[in-house]
mmCIF file of N, CA and C in Angstrom:
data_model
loop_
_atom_site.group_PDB
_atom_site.id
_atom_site.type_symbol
_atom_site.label_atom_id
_atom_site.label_comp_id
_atom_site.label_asym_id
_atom_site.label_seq_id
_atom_site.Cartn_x
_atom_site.Cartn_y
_atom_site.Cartn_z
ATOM 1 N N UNK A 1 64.449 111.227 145.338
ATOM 2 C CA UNK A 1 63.751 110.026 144.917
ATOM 3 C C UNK A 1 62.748 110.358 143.825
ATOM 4 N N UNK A 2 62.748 109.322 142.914
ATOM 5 C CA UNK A 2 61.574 109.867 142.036
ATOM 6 C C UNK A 2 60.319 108.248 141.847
ATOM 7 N N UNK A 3 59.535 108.914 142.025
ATOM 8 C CA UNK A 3 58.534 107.677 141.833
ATOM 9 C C UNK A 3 57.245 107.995 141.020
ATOM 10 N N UNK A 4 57.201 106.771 140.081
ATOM 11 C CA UNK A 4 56.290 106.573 139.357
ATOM 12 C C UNK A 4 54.927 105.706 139.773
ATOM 13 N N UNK A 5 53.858 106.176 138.922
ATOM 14 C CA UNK A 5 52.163 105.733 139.689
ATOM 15 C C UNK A 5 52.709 104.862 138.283
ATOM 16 N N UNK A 6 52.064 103.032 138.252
ATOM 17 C CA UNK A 6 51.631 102.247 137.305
ATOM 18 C C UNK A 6 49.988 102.239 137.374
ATOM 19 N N UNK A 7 49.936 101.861 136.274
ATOM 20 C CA UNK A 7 47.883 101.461 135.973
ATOM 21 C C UNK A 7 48.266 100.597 135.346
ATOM 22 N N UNK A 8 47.811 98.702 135.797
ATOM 23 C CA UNK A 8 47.923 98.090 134.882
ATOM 24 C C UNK A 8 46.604 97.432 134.764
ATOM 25 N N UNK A 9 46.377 97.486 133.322
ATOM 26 C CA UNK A 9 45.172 97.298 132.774
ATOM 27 C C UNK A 9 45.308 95.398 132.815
ATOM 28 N N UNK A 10 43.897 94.666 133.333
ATOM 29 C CA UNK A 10 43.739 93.199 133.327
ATOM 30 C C UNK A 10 43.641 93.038 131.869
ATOM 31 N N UNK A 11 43.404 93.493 130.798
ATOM 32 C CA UNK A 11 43.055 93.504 129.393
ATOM 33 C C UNK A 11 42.759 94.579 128.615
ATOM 34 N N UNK A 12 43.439 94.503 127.876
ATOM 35 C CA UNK A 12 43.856 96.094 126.197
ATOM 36 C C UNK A 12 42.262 96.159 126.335
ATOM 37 N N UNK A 13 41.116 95.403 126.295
ATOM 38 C CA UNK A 13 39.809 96.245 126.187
ATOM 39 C C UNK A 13 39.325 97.242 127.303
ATOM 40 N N UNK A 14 40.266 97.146 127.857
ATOM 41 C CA UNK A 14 40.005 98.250 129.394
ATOM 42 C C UNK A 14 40.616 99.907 128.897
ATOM 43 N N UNK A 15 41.502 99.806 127.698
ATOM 44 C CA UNK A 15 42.080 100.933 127.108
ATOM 45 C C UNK A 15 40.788 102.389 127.514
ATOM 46 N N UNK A 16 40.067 102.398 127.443
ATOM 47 C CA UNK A 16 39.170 103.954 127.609
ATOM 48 C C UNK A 16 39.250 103.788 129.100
ATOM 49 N N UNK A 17 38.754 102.802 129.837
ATOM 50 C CA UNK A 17 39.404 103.004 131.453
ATOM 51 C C UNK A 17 39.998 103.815 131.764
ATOM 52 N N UNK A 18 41.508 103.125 131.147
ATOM 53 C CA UNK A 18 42.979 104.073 131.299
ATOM 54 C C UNK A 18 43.006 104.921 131.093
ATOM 55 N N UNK A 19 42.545 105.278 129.789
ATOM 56 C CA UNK A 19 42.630 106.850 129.209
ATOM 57 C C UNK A 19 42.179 107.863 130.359
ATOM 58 N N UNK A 20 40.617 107.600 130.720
ATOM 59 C CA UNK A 20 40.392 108.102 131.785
ATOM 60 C C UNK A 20 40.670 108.326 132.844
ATOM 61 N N UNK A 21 41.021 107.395 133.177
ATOM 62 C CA UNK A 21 42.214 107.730 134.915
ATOM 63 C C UNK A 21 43.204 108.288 134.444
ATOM 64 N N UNK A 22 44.160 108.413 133.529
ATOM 65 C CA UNK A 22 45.149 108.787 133.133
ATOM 66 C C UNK A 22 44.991 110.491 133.164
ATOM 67 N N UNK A 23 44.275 110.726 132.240
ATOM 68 C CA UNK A 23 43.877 111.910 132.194
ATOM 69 C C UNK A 23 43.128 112.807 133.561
ATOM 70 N N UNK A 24 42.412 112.013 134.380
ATOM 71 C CA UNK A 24 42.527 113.103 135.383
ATOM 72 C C UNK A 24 43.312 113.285 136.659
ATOM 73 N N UNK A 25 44.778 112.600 136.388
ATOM 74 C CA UNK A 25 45.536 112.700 136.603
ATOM 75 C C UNK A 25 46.440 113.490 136.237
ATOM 76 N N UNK A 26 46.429 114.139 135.336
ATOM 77 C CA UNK A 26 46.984 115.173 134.403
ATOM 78 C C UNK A 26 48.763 114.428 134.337
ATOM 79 N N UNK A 27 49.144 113.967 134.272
ATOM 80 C CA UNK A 27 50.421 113.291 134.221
ATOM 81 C C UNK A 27 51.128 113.934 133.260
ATOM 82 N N UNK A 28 52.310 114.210 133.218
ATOM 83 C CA UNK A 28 53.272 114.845 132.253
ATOM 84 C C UNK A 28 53.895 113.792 131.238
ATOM 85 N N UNK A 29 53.787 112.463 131.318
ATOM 86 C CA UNK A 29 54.311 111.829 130.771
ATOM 87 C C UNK A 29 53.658 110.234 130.731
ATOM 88 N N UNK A 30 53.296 109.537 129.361
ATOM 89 C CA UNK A 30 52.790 108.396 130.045
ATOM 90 C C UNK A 30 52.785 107.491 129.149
ATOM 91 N N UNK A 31 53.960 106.592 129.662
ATOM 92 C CA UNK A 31 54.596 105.055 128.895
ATOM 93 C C UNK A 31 53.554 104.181 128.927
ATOM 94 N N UNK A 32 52.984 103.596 128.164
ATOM 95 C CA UNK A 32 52.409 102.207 127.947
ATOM 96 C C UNK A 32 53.562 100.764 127.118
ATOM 97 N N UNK A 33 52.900 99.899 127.946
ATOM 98 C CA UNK A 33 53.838 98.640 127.424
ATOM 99 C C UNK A 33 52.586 97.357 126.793
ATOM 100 N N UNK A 34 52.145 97.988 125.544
ATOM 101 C CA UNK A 34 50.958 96.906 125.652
ATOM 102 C C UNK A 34 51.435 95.591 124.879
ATOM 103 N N UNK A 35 50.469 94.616 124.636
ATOM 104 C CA UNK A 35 50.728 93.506 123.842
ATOM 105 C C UNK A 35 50.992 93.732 122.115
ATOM 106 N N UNK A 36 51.678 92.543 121.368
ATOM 107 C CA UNK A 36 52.182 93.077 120.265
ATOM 108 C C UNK A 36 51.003 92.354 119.261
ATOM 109 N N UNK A 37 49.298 92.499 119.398
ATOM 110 C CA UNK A 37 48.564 91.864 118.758
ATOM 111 C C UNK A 37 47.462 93.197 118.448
ATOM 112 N N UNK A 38 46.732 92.585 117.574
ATOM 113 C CA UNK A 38 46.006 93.802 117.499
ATOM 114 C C UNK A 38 45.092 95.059 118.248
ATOM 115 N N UNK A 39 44.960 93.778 119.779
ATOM 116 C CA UNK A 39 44.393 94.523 121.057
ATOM 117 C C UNK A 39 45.118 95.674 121.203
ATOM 118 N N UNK A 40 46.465 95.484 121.197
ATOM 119 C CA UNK A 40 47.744 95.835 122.037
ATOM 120 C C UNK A 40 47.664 97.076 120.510
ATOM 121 N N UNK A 41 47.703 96.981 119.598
ATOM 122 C CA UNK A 41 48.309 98.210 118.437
ATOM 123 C C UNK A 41 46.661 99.147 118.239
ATOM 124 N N UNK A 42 46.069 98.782 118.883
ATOM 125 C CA UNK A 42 44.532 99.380 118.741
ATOM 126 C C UNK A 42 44.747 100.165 120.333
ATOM 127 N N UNK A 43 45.370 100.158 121.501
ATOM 128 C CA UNK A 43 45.427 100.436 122.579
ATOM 129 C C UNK A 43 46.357 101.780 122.531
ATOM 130 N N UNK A 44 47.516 101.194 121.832
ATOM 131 C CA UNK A 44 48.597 102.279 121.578
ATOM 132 C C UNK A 44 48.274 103.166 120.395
ATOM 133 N N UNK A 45 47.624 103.067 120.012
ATOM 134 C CA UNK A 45 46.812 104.077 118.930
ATOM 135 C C UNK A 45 46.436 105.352 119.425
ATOM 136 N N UNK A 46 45.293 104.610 120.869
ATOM 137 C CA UNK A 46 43.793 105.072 121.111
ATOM 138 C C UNK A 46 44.883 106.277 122.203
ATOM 139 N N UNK A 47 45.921 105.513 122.756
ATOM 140 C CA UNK A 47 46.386 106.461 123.559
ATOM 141 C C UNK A 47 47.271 107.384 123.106
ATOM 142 N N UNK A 48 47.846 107.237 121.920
ATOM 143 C CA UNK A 48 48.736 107.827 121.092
ATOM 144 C C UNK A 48 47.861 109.446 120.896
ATOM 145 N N UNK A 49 46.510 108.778 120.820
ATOM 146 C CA UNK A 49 45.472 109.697 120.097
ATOM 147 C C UNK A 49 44.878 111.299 121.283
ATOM 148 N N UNK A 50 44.870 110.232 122.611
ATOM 149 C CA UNK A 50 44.425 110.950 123.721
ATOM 150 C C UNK A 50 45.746 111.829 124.253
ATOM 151 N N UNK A 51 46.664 111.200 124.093
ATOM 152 C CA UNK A 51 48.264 111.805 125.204
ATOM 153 C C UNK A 51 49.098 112.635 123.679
ATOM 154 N N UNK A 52 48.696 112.346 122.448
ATOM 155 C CA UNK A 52 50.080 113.154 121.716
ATOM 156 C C UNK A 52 51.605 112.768 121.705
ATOM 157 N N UNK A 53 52.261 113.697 122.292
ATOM 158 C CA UNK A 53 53.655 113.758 122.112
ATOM 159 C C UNK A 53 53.683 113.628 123.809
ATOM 160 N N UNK A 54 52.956 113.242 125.102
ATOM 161 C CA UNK A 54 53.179 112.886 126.488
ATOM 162 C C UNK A 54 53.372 111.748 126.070
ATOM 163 N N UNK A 55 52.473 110.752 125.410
ATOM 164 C CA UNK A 55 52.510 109.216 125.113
ATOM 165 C C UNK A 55 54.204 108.510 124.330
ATOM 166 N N UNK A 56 54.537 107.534 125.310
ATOM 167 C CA UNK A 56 55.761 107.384 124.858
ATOM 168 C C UNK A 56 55.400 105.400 124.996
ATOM 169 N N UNK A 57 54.980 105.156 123.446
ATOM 170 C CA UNK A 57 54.873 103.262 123.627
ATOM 171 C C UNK A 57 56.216 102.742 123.468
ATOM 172 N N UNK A 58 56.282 101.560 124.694
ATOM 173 C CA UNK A 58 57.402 100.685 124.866
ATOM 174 C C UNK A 58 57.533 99.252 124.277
ATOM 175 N N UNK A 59 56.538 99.218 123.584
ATOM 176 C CA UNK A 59 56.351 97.236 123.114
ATOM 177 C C UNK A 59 57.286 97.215 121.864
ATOM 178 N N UNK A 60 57.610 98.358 121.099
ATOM 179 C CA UNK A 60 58.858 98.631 120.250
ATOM 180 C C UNK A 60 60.075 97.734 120.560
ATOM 181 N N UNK A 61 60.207 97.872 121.900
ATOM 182 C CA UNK A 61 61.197 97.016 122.732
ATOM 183 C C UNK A 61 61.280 95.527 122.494
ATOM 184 N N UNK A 62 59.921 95.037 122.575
ATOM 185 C CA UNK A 62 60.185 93.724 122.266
ATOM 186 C C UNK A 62 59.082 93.170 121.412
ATOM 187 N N UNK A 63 59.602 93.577 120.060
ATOM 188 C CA UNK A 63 59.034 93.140 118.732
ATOM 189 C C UNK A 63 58.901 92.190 118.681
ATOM 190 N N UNK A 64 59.621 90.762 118.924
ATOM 191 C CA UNK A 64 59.252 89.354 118.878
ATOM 192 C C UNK A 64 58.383 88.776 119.959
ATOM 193 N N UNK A 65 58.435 89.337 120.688
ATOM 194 C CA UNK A 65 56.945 88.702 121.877
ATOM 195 C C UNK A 65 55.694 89.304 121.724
ATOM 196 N N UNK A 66 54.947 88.889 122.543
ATOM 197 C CA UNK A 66 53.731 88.937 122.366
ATOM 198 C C UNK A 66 53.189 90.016 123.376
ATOM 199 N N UNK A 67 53.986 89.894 124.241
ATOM 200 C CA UNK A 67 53.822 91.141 125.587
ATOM 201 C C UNK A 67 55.144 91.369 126.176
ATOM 202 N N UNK A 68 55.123 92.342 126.992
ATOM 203 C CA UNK A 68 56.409 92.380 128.183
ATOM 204 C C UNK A 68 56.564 90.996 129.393
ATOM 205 N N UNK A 69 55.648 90.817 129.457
ATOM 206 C CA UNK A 69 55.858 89.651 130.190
ATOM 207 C C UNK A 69 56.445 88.497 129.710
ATOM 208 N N UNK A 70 56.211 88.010 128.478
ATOM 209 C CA UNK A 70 56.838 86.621 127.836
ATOM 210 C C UNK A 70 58.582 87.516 127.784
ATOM 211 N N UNK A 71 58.327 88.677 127.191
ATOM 212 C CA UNK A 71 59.903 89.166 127.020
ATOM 213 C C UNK A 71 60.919 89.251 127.882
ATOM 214 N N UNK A 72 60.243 89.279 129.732
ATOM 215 C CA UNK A 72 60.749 89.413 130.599
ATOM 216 C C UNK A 72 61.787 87.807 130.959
ATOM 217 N N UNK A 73 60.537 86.963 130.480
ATOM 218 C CA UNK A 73 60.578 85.768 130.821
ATOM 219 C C UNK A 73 61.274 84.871 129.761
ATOM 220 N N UNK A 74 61.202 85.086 128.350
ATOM 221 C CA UNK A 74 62.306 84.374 127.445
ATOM 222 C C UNK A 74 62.993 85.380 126.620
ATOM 223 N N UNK A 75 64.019 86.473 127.469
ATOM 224 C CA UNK A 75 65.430 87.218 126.867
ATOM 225 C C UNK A 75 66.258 86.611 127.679
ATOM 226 N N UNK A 76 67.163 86.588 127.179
ATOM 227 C CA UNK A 76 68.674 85.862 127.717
ATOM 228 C C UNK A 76 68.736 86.960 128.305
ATOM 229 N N UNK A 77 68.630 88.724 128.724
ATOM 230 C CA UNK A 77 68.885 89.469 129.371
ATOM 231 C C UNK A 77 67.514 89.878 130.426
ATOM 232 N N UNK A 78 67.992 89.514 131.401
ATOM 233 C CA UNK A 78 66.687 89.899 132.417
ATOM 234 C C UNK A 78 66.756 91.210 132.701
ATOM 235 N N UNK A 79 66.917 92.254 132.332
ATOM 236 C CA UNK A 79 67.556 93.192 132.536
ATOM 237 C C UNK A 79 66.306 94.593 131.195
ATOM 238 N N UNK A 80 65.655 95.464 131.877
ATOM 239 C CA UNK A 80 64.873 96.048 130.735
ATOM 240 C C UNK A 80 65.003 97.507 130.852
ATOM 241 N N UNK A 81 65.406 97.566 129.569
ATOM 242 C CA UNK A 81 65.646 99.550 130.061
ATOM 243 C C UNK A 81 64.294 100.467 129.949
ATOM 244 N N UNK A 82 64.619 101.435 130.928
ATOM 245 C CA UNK A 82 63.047 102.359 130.509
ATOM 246 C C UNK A 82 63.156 103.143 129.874
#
C-alpha cells in the first residue's frame, strides 16, 4: 500500500504555513495543485523556491480553470491523473 499525507491550505496566503510543515516533514516529494491566479503562481513559485527539483506543480493540468476544483467539476472527464 502506499499512502500519501495532503496539507490543504484554506487560502494561497497560507503558502509559508505550508512551506513550513512541509519541510519538517522532510518529504521526498511534494505536488501542489494551486489556483491559476496570481495567488496560486506566487504560491508555486515560493514553493518551487523552497522544494527545487522535490516540488512537482499540478495546475499545468488544468490551464483553463481557475483551480482543481472548478476542473473537477466542469471536465467532461471526471477522471484526474496524478
Amino acid at each position: 500500500d502506499i499512502y500519501e499525507d495532503v496539507l490543504i491550505l484554506n487560502s494561497t496566503a497560507q503558502w509559508r504555513k505550508g512551506i513550513t510543515l512541509v519541510q519538517k516533514a522532510k518529504y521526498e516529494e511534494v505536488n501542489t495543485y494551486f489556483d491559476n491566479d496570481d495567488a496560486g503562481e506566487l504560491a508555486t513559485k515560493n514553493f518551487s523556491y523552497a522544494f527545487g527539483g522535490k516540488h512537482f506543480p499540478h495546475n499545468g493540468r488544468y490551464p483553463t480553470y481557475k483551480d482543481l476544483n472548478a476542473y473537477l467539476i466542469g471536465s467532461s472527464s471526471k477522471k484526474f491523473l496524478c
